[in-house]
């Protein structure tokens, strides 16, 4: 089987995997010949990807983690808010995954945009289960974990659909309403004595971050139970990789890179490391473009092949093992296989950020400043400063920037004191500040929070994550303004 974006599927192709609706009923069976009419209807229904059978990928078999029937039952119990059924479904998911003995997640979820809330809940439950298995959780812990995954977003059933599926940027009021869903979920469970307090707490706290910047309570990682941290990682990953009516999902590689960059800040590092062991960077059947110009399909991706998979070259129908020494100079070009779509997505995201005036970067290491300029080039006007006094002098004579990226450990005037002075000077028009520093002890992180920091990234940092955080802060700040 080959996994393809539906817009790239040719008329006359053979469907490689059954398609099911929200209730688990079959929409189209494997082996069906895809006419133009069928393809157009599937697009109308909101399907973005399909598995296709062809001669070159005939031996690539991908088994789903759970049966379509069980997936449909899970989605239906969430849609119906049937908590008794959800408890039964959670146990069935654990039993089915353990019985199959599958240790890595390869099959990508095939669902329509309209199924997001319910399909996402089942996906988070399944992802959480395989993380839990890899971390040696016992059957009782797994059942609680999966139930929490199923129920973590039930509060969204009380959020208006037009907000959940809004194609544009949420207003400040809409965003605040969206942030109530963990409490709404918890309130639906709080009186159920047959549901564990661990499950209830995980549902309430699944948007809390390691550095205390999450919601609804602002708890830090030291205060959060393991089950909550697992749900948080699974929730972020599935949200990132999923296509919606208003955005194209990240590739698994991009999503995992995001989680790695967020480790210790948004998500727990140990959980992310366990997650990487069970979710491949490049799922089987995925089409990729190599640095030598060849197009290939992922054939093997477990163990050492997670980073350096076996790829079947489309032109020659031969397998290339990227882990072998003679092939070490060949890499997978991330996103190249879908470059037009990626460019379109990034263009739309960039458009949402304009007009952007200035980002100030403050760091006594000039190499770090050059890296930041390179990361942000194109969409941001980056001005660099090597000490706190220099940036204060700049602010006295110029308009306030959109964002300041601040190091902490600097001579003469450190980043903490510089930020205090900036906050005092701009008390009315607060400037968002993103701390980017090697100092990451608890006391420093709490101090940054008291200064109302917009974000905190520990060095050494992932370039991808810095860019995403800057984009996020600038967008959120424009909403607040």
XYZ file of C-alpha atoms in Angstrom:
481
model
C 0.000 0.000 0.000
C 1.041 3.544 -0.690
C -0.190 6.503 1.385
C -1.026 9.488 -0.809
C -2.660 12.884 -0.596
C -6.012 12.490 -2.341
C -5.350 15.347 -4.758
C -2.413 13.328 -6.142
C -4.387 10.084 -6.629
C -4.958 9.265 -10.287
C -8.318 8.195 -11.661
C -8.385 4.409 -11.987
C -6.232 3.806 -8.898
C -7.210 0.969 -6.543
C -8.201 1.792 -2.953
C -5.798 0.038 -0.582
C -7.720 0.277 2.682
C -11.390 0.328 3.716
C -12.913 3.724 4.508
C -15.356 4.057 7.413
C -17.616 6.830 8.629
C -17.999 8.189 12.168
C -20.200 5.272 13.231
C -17.847 2.626 11.862
C -19.943 1.887 8.805
C -18.017 1.216 5.608
C -17.963 4.075 3.121
C -15.827 2.371 0.488
C -14.169 -1.052 0.427
C -10.555 -1.936 -0.258
C -10.047 -2.895 -3.883
C -12.541 -0.363 -5.223
C -11.466 1.307 -8.477
C -11.434 5.052 -7.876
C -13.300 6.859 -10.618
C -13.248 10.636 -10.877
C -16.755 10.683 -9.398
C -15.622 8.673 -6.358
C -12.560 10.863 -5.818
C -14.608 14.039 -6.026
C -17.140 12.685 -3.533
C -14.418 11.676 -1.079
C -12.986 15.187 -1.270
C -16.476 16.567 -0.588
C -16.729 14.300 2.453
C -13.472 15.799 3.741
C -10.992 12.971 3.166
C -7.483 14.298 2.511
C -5.410 11.076 2.150
C -5.942 7.537 0.863
C -4.049 4.242 0.813
C -3.565 3.056 -2.772
C -2.646 -0.406 -4.047
C -0.152 -0.682 -6.882
C 2.474 -3.161 -8.047
C 5.455 -1.351 -6.538
C 3.942 -1.210 -3.035
C 1.973 -4.474 -3.087
C 4.090 -6.105 -0.341
C 3.846 -3.147 2.054
C 1.136 -4.207 4.496
C 0.101 -1.864 7.295
C -2.101 -3.093 10.121
C -4.277 -0.619 12.042
C -3.764 -0.431 15.808
C -7.442 -1.127 16.446
C -10.228 -2.501 14.262
C -12.467 -0.097 12.319
C -15.449 -1.369 14.295
C -13.801 -0.519 17.600
C -12.698 2.871 16.262
C -16.271 3.600 15.143
C -17.656 2.522 18.524
C -15.169 4.830 20.243
C -16.121 7.803 18.107
C -19.828 7.157 18.604
C -19.610 6.916 22.398
C -17.885 10.317 22.485
C -20.439 11.864 20.124
C -23.266 10.468 22.287
C -21.493 11.417 25.531
C -22.001 7.830 26.696
C -19.592 7.528 29.636
C -20.564 3.938 30.455
C -19.808 2.928 26.885
C -16.533 4.881 26.959
C -15.325 2.846 29.953
C -16.047 -0.357 28.054
C -14.386 0.954 24.883
C -11.249 1.925 26.822
C -10.824 -1.626 28.105
C -11.425 -3.037 24.615
C -8.768 -0.747 23.115
C -6.182 -1.895 25.656
C -7.064 -5.555 25.151
C -6.995 -5.331 21.351
C -3.643 -3.532 21.196
C -2.050 -5.924 23.692
C -3.465 -8.939 21.835
C -2.128 -7.735 18.472
C 1.288 -7.121 19.978
C 1.885 -4.100 17.720
C 4.755 -2.027 19.093
C 4.820 0.887 16.644
C 2.128 3.031 15.042
C 2.344 2.857 11.253
C -1.146 3.247 9.864
C -2.155 6.856 9.357
C -5.721 7.662 10.337
C -8.136 8.008 7.433
C -10.947 10.318 8.439
C -12.859 13.305 7.174
C -12.604 16.835 8.542
C -16.044 16.592 10.113
C -14.930 13.662 12.255
C -12.124 15.630 13.928
C -13.355 15.965 17.513
C -14.446 12.335 17.829
C -11.650 10.827 15.738
C -9.078 12.907 17.611
C -10.287 11.519 20.945
C -9.865 7.933 19.741
C -6.446 8.721 18.272
C -5.246 10.272 21.522
C -6.465 7.187 23.382
C -4.595 4.837 21.004
C -1.406 6.931 20.956
C -1.464 7.169 24.745
C -1.904 3.416 25.027
C 1.175 2.558 22.962
C 3.230 5.147 24.867
C 2.025 3.603 28.116
C 2.890 0.099 26.937
C 6.407 1.241 26.030
C 6.746 2.689 29.539
C 5.636 -0.616 31.142
C 2.345 0.624 32.608
C 0.202 -2.206 33.974
C -3.261 -3.097 32.662
C -5.096 -0.962 35.233
C -2.928 2.064 34.475
C -3.408 1.531 30.750
C -7.192 1.408 31.143
C -7.181 4.704 33.065
C -4.821 6.232 30.518
C -6.948 5.213 27.523
C -10.176 6.330 29.191
C -8.622 9.736 29.885
C -7.576 9.929 26.242
C -11.116 9.172 25.087
C -12.681 11.741 27.414
C -10.110 14.538 27.438
C -12.001 16.737 24.952
C -15.650 15.943 25.743
C -16.008 19.496 27.038
C -15.670 20.658 23.433
C -19.170 19.320 22.856
C -20.280 22.444 24.756
C -18.222 24.788 22.532
C -20.127 26.207 19.515
C -19.289 24.356 16.297
C -18.607 27.606 14.476
C -15.746 28.286 16.904
C -14.348 24.732 16.798
C -14.235 24.786 12.991
C -13.521 28.473 12.431
C -11.217 28.883 9.447
C -9.787 32.225 10.523
C -7.935 33.239 13.642
C -9.945 33.112 16.872
C -10.776 36.373 18.591
C -9.582 36.890 22.143
C -13.072 36.092 23.450
C -13.363 32.938 21.323
C -9.934 31.753 22.455
C -10.855 32.252 26.113
C -14.047 30.256 25.553
C -12.067 27.478 23.858
C -9.752 27.326 26.878
C -12.696 26.399 29.117
C -13.056 22.945 27.586
C -10.791 21.104 30.110
C -12.949 22.372 32.993
C -16.101 21.568 31.036
C -14.792 18.034 30.471
C -13.954 17.653 34.147
C -17.404 18.854 35.241
C -19.026 16.171 33.108
C -17.034 13.524 35.016
C -16.705 14.881 38.534
C -19.810 13.189 39.962
C -19.005 9.771 38.476
C -17.712 7.699 41.410
C -16.913 4.797 39.057
C -14.352 6.872 37.148
C -10.901 7.135 38.720
C -9.700 10.472 40.106
C -6.574 9.924 37.975
C -8.733 10.001 34.863
C -10.601 13.110 36.015
C -7.375 14.962 36.826
C -5.795 13.984 33.495
C -8.847 15.350 31.670
C -8.699 18.598 33.649
C -4.930 19.120 33.311
C -4.124 17.887 29.789
C -3.255 21.420 28.614
C -0.818 22.133 31.455
C 2.815 22.640 30.411
C 6.093 21.613 32.024
C 7.100 25.224 32.644
C 3.754 26.185 34.185
C 2.579 28.211 31.192
C -0.452 26.036 30.443
C -4.064 26.175 31.616
C -6.379 26.026 33.535
C -4.278 26.038 36.745
C -0.707 26.885 35.644
C 0.743 23.778 37.326
C 4.338 22.825 36.500
C 5.682 19.462 35.382
C 6.784 18.560 38.900
C 3.168 18.716 40.013
C 1.644 16.814 37.097
C 1.033 13.036 37.167
C 2.517 10.835 34.452
C -0.843 9.935 32.911
C -1.507 13.648 32.286
C 1.874 14.151 30.631
C 1.271 11.219 28.286
C -2.140 12.576 27.238
C -0.558 15.998 26.622
C 2.049 14.592 24.208
C -0.481 12.441 22.333
C -2.923 15.359 22.114
C -0.357 17.762 20.635
C 0.952 15.213 18.145
C -2.435 14.249 16.743
C -3.527 17.888 16.510
C -0.352 18.729 14.573
C -0.509 15.906 12.027
C -4.236 16.124 11.348
C -5.611 17.971 8.345
C -8.496 20.289 9.081
C -10.802 22.176 6.765
C -8.727 25.301 7.460
C -5.167 23.933 7.635
C -2.900 21.190 6.343
C -1.363 18.943 8.966
C 2.335 18.600 9.693
C 4.224 15.547 8.551
C 5.058 13.084 11.367
C 8.683 14.235 11.118
C 7.707 17.889 11.586
C 5.399 17.057 14.493
C 8.046 14.988 16.271
C 10.618 17.729 15.712
C 8.167 20.162 17.317
C 7.747 17.878 20.345
C 11.510 17.478 20.689
C 11.944 21.248 20.638
C 9.164 21.631 23.211
C 10.659 19.020 25.573
C 11.156 20.367 29.076
C 9.104 23.453 28.234
C 5.663 22.389 27.048
C 5.951 18.610 27.309
C 7.852 16.101 29.405
C 11.167 15.012 27.892
C 10.890 11.388 29.100
C 7.445 10.999 27.552
C 8.636 12.428 24.238
C 11.577 10.016 24.164
C 9.207 7.088 24.782
C 6.882 8.438 22.089
C 9.671 8.577 19.504
C 10.329 4.866 20.059
C 6.788 3.887 19.045
C 5.812 6.485 16.427
C 8.041 6.417 13.341
C 9.324 9.595 11.749
C 8.364 8.213 8.352
C 5.300 5.879 8.350
C 5.325 2.873 6.024
C 3.885 3.510 2.586
C 4.642 7.230 2.723
C 6.084 8.726 -0.446
C 9.282 10.745 0.055
C 11.826 12.623 -2.038
C 15.535 11.910 -1.478
C 18.440 14.325 -1.669
C 19.724 12.477 -4.781
C 16.540 13.448 -6.635
C 14.886 10.011 -6.461
C 11.304 9.478 -5.287
C 10.700 6.545 -2.967
C 8.224 4.780 -0.686
C 9.016 3.903 2.939
C 9.314 0.114 3.302
C 10.927 -0.385 6.735
C 11.148 2.116 9.580
C 11.652 0.302 12.886
C 14.699 0.311 15.145
C 17.713 1.858 13.438
C 15.518 2.437 10.417
C 13.389 4.986 12.259
C 15.961 7.659 11.459
C 17.367 5.977 8.333
C 14.526 3.960 6.761
C 14.544 1.484 3.890
C 13.136 3.265 0.832
C 11.838 1.667 -2.376
C 12.875 3.729 -5.377
C 9.900 4.333 -7.658
C 11.850 4.533 -10.912
C 13.832 1.306 -10.486
C 11.635 -0.646 -8.019
C 14.720 -1.367 -5.872
C 15.127 -0.976 -2.118
C 17.683 1.458 -0.710
C 18.745 1.057 2.931
C 19.643 4.537 4.152
C 21.288 3.090 7.281
C 24.060 1.419 5.259
C 27.395 3.201 5.187
C 27.470 3.715 1.428
C 24.105 5.507 1.572
C 24.859 7.836 4.495
C 25.188 10.793 2.152
C 21.545 10.409 1.046
C 18.847 12.070 3.134
C 15.086 12.485 3.003
C 14.043 15.977 1.982
C 11.325 16.785 4.489
C 8.205 18.140 2.849
C 9.673 17.994 -0.659
C 7.114 15.406 -1.790
C 4.345 17.890 -1.042
C 6.244 21.096 -1.623
C 3.452 23.056 -3.370
C 1.043 22.357 -0.523
C 3.641 23.207 2.131
C 4.472 26.483 0.433
C 0.789 27.345 0.194
C 0.276 26.552 3.872
C 3.264 28.586 5.015
C 2.259 31.466 2.759
C -1.162 31.578 4.412
C 0.378 31.421 7.865
C 2.798 34.209 7.019
C -0.062 36.305 5.663
C -1.861 35.990 8.990
C 1.179 37.452 10.729
C 1.519 40.590 8.599
C 2.092 43.444 9.110
C 5.169 42.621 11.230
C 7.430 45.464 12.284
C 10.384 44.415 14.417
C 11.780 41.598 16.539
C 14.628 42.503 18.888
C 17.144 39.768 19.783
C 19.344 40.323 22.844
C 22.266 37.971 23.500
C 25.944 38.522 24.359
C 26.913 35.700 21.970
C 27.003 37.029 18.429
C 26.804 33.514 16.973
C 23.422 33.049 18.660
C 22.235 36.346 17.200
C 23.246 35.251 13.713
C 21.371 31.973 14.159
C 18.236 33.840 15.228
C 18.463 36.169 12.233
C 18.730 33.142 9.949
C 15.767 31.378 11.614
C 13.520 34.436 11.282
C 14.705 35.814 7.969
C 12.066 36.561 5.364
C 9.093 37.397 7.564
C 10.715 39.306 10.429
C 12.865 42.407 10.682
C 15.397 41.291 13.308
C 17.514 43.849 15.153
C 20.282 42.447 17.368
C 21.822 43.690 20.610
C 24.657 42.227 22.683
C 23.634 43.631 26.082
C 20.603 44.813 28.041
C 21.638 48.474 28.128
C 21.820 48.616 24.333
C 18.249 47.401 23.921
C 17.003 49.825 26.598
C 18.662 52.706 24.777
C 17.046 51.566 21.527
C 13.593 51.437 23.111
C 13.907 54.988 24.428
C 14.186 56.351 20.900
C 12.118 53.944 18.782
C 8.649 52.425 18.550
C 7.899 49.299 20.570
C 8.707 46.054 18.670
C 6.373 43.113 18.156
C 8.587 40.829 20.224
C 11.861 40.748 22.171
C 13.915 37.549 22.334
C 15.955 37.806 25.533
C 18.970 35.912 26.861
C 19.303 35.854 30.665
C 22.992 35.401 31.456
C 24.546 38.636 30.160
C 27.221 40.934 31.676
C 26.411 44.310 33.235
C 22.637 43.947 33.015
C 21.133 40.462 32.835
C 17.971 39.540 30.969
C 15.791 39.408 34.099
C 16.631 42.954 35.174
C 16.434 44.206 31.586
C 12.941 42.720 31.319
C 11.849 44.347 34.618
C 12.918 47.737 33.314
C 11.181 47.163 29.977
C 7.964 46.127 31.741
C 8.075 49.206 33.974
C 8.763 51.558 31.078
C 6.059 49.993 28.894
C 3.574 49.262 31.682
C 0.667 50.359 29.512
C 1.780 48.807 26.219
C 3.368 45.572 27.384
C 5.957 44.113 24.973
C 5.960 40.289 24.730
C 9.317 38.784 25.713
C 10.520 35.299 24.790
C 13.373 34.065 26.992
C 15.970 31.987 25.158
C 18.601 30.860 27.661
C 20.795 28.079 29.022
C 19.634 28.867 32.566
C 16.675 26.552 33.090
C 16.411 25.900 36.826
C 13.021 26.073 38.541
C 13.712 29.407 40.257
C 14.588 31.108 36.982
C 11.573 29.689 35.170
C 9.246 30.886 37.955
C 10.865 34.329 37.854
C 10.220 34.529 34.114
C 6.600 33.596 34.697
C 6.226 36.376 37.277
C 7.530 38.776 34.648
C 4.682 37.641 32.368
C 7.076 36.191 29.831
C 5.432 35.221 26.564
C 7.586 32.086 26.334
C 10.694 30.293 27.580
C 13.049 28.153 25.470
C 16.080 26.345 26.887
C 19.392 26.243 25.029
C 20.502 24.324 23.040
C 17.338 24.877 21.051
C 15.687 23.413 17.964
C 15.566 26.024 15.176
C 12.160 24.749 14.068
C 10.700 25.232 17.540
C 12.077 28.768 17.948
C 10.404 29.799 14.691
C 7.083 28.241 15.690
C 7.176 29.927 19.121
C 7.904 33.309 17.583
C 5.028 32.830 15.129
C 2.707 31.789 17.953
C 3.578 34.690 20.240
C 3.285 37.316 17.514
C -0.149 35.994 16.489
C -1.439 35.788 20.074
C -0.090 39.232 20.880
C -1.945 40.740 17.943
C -5.145 39.201 19.277
C -4.540 40.689 22.756
C -3.905 44.095 21.238
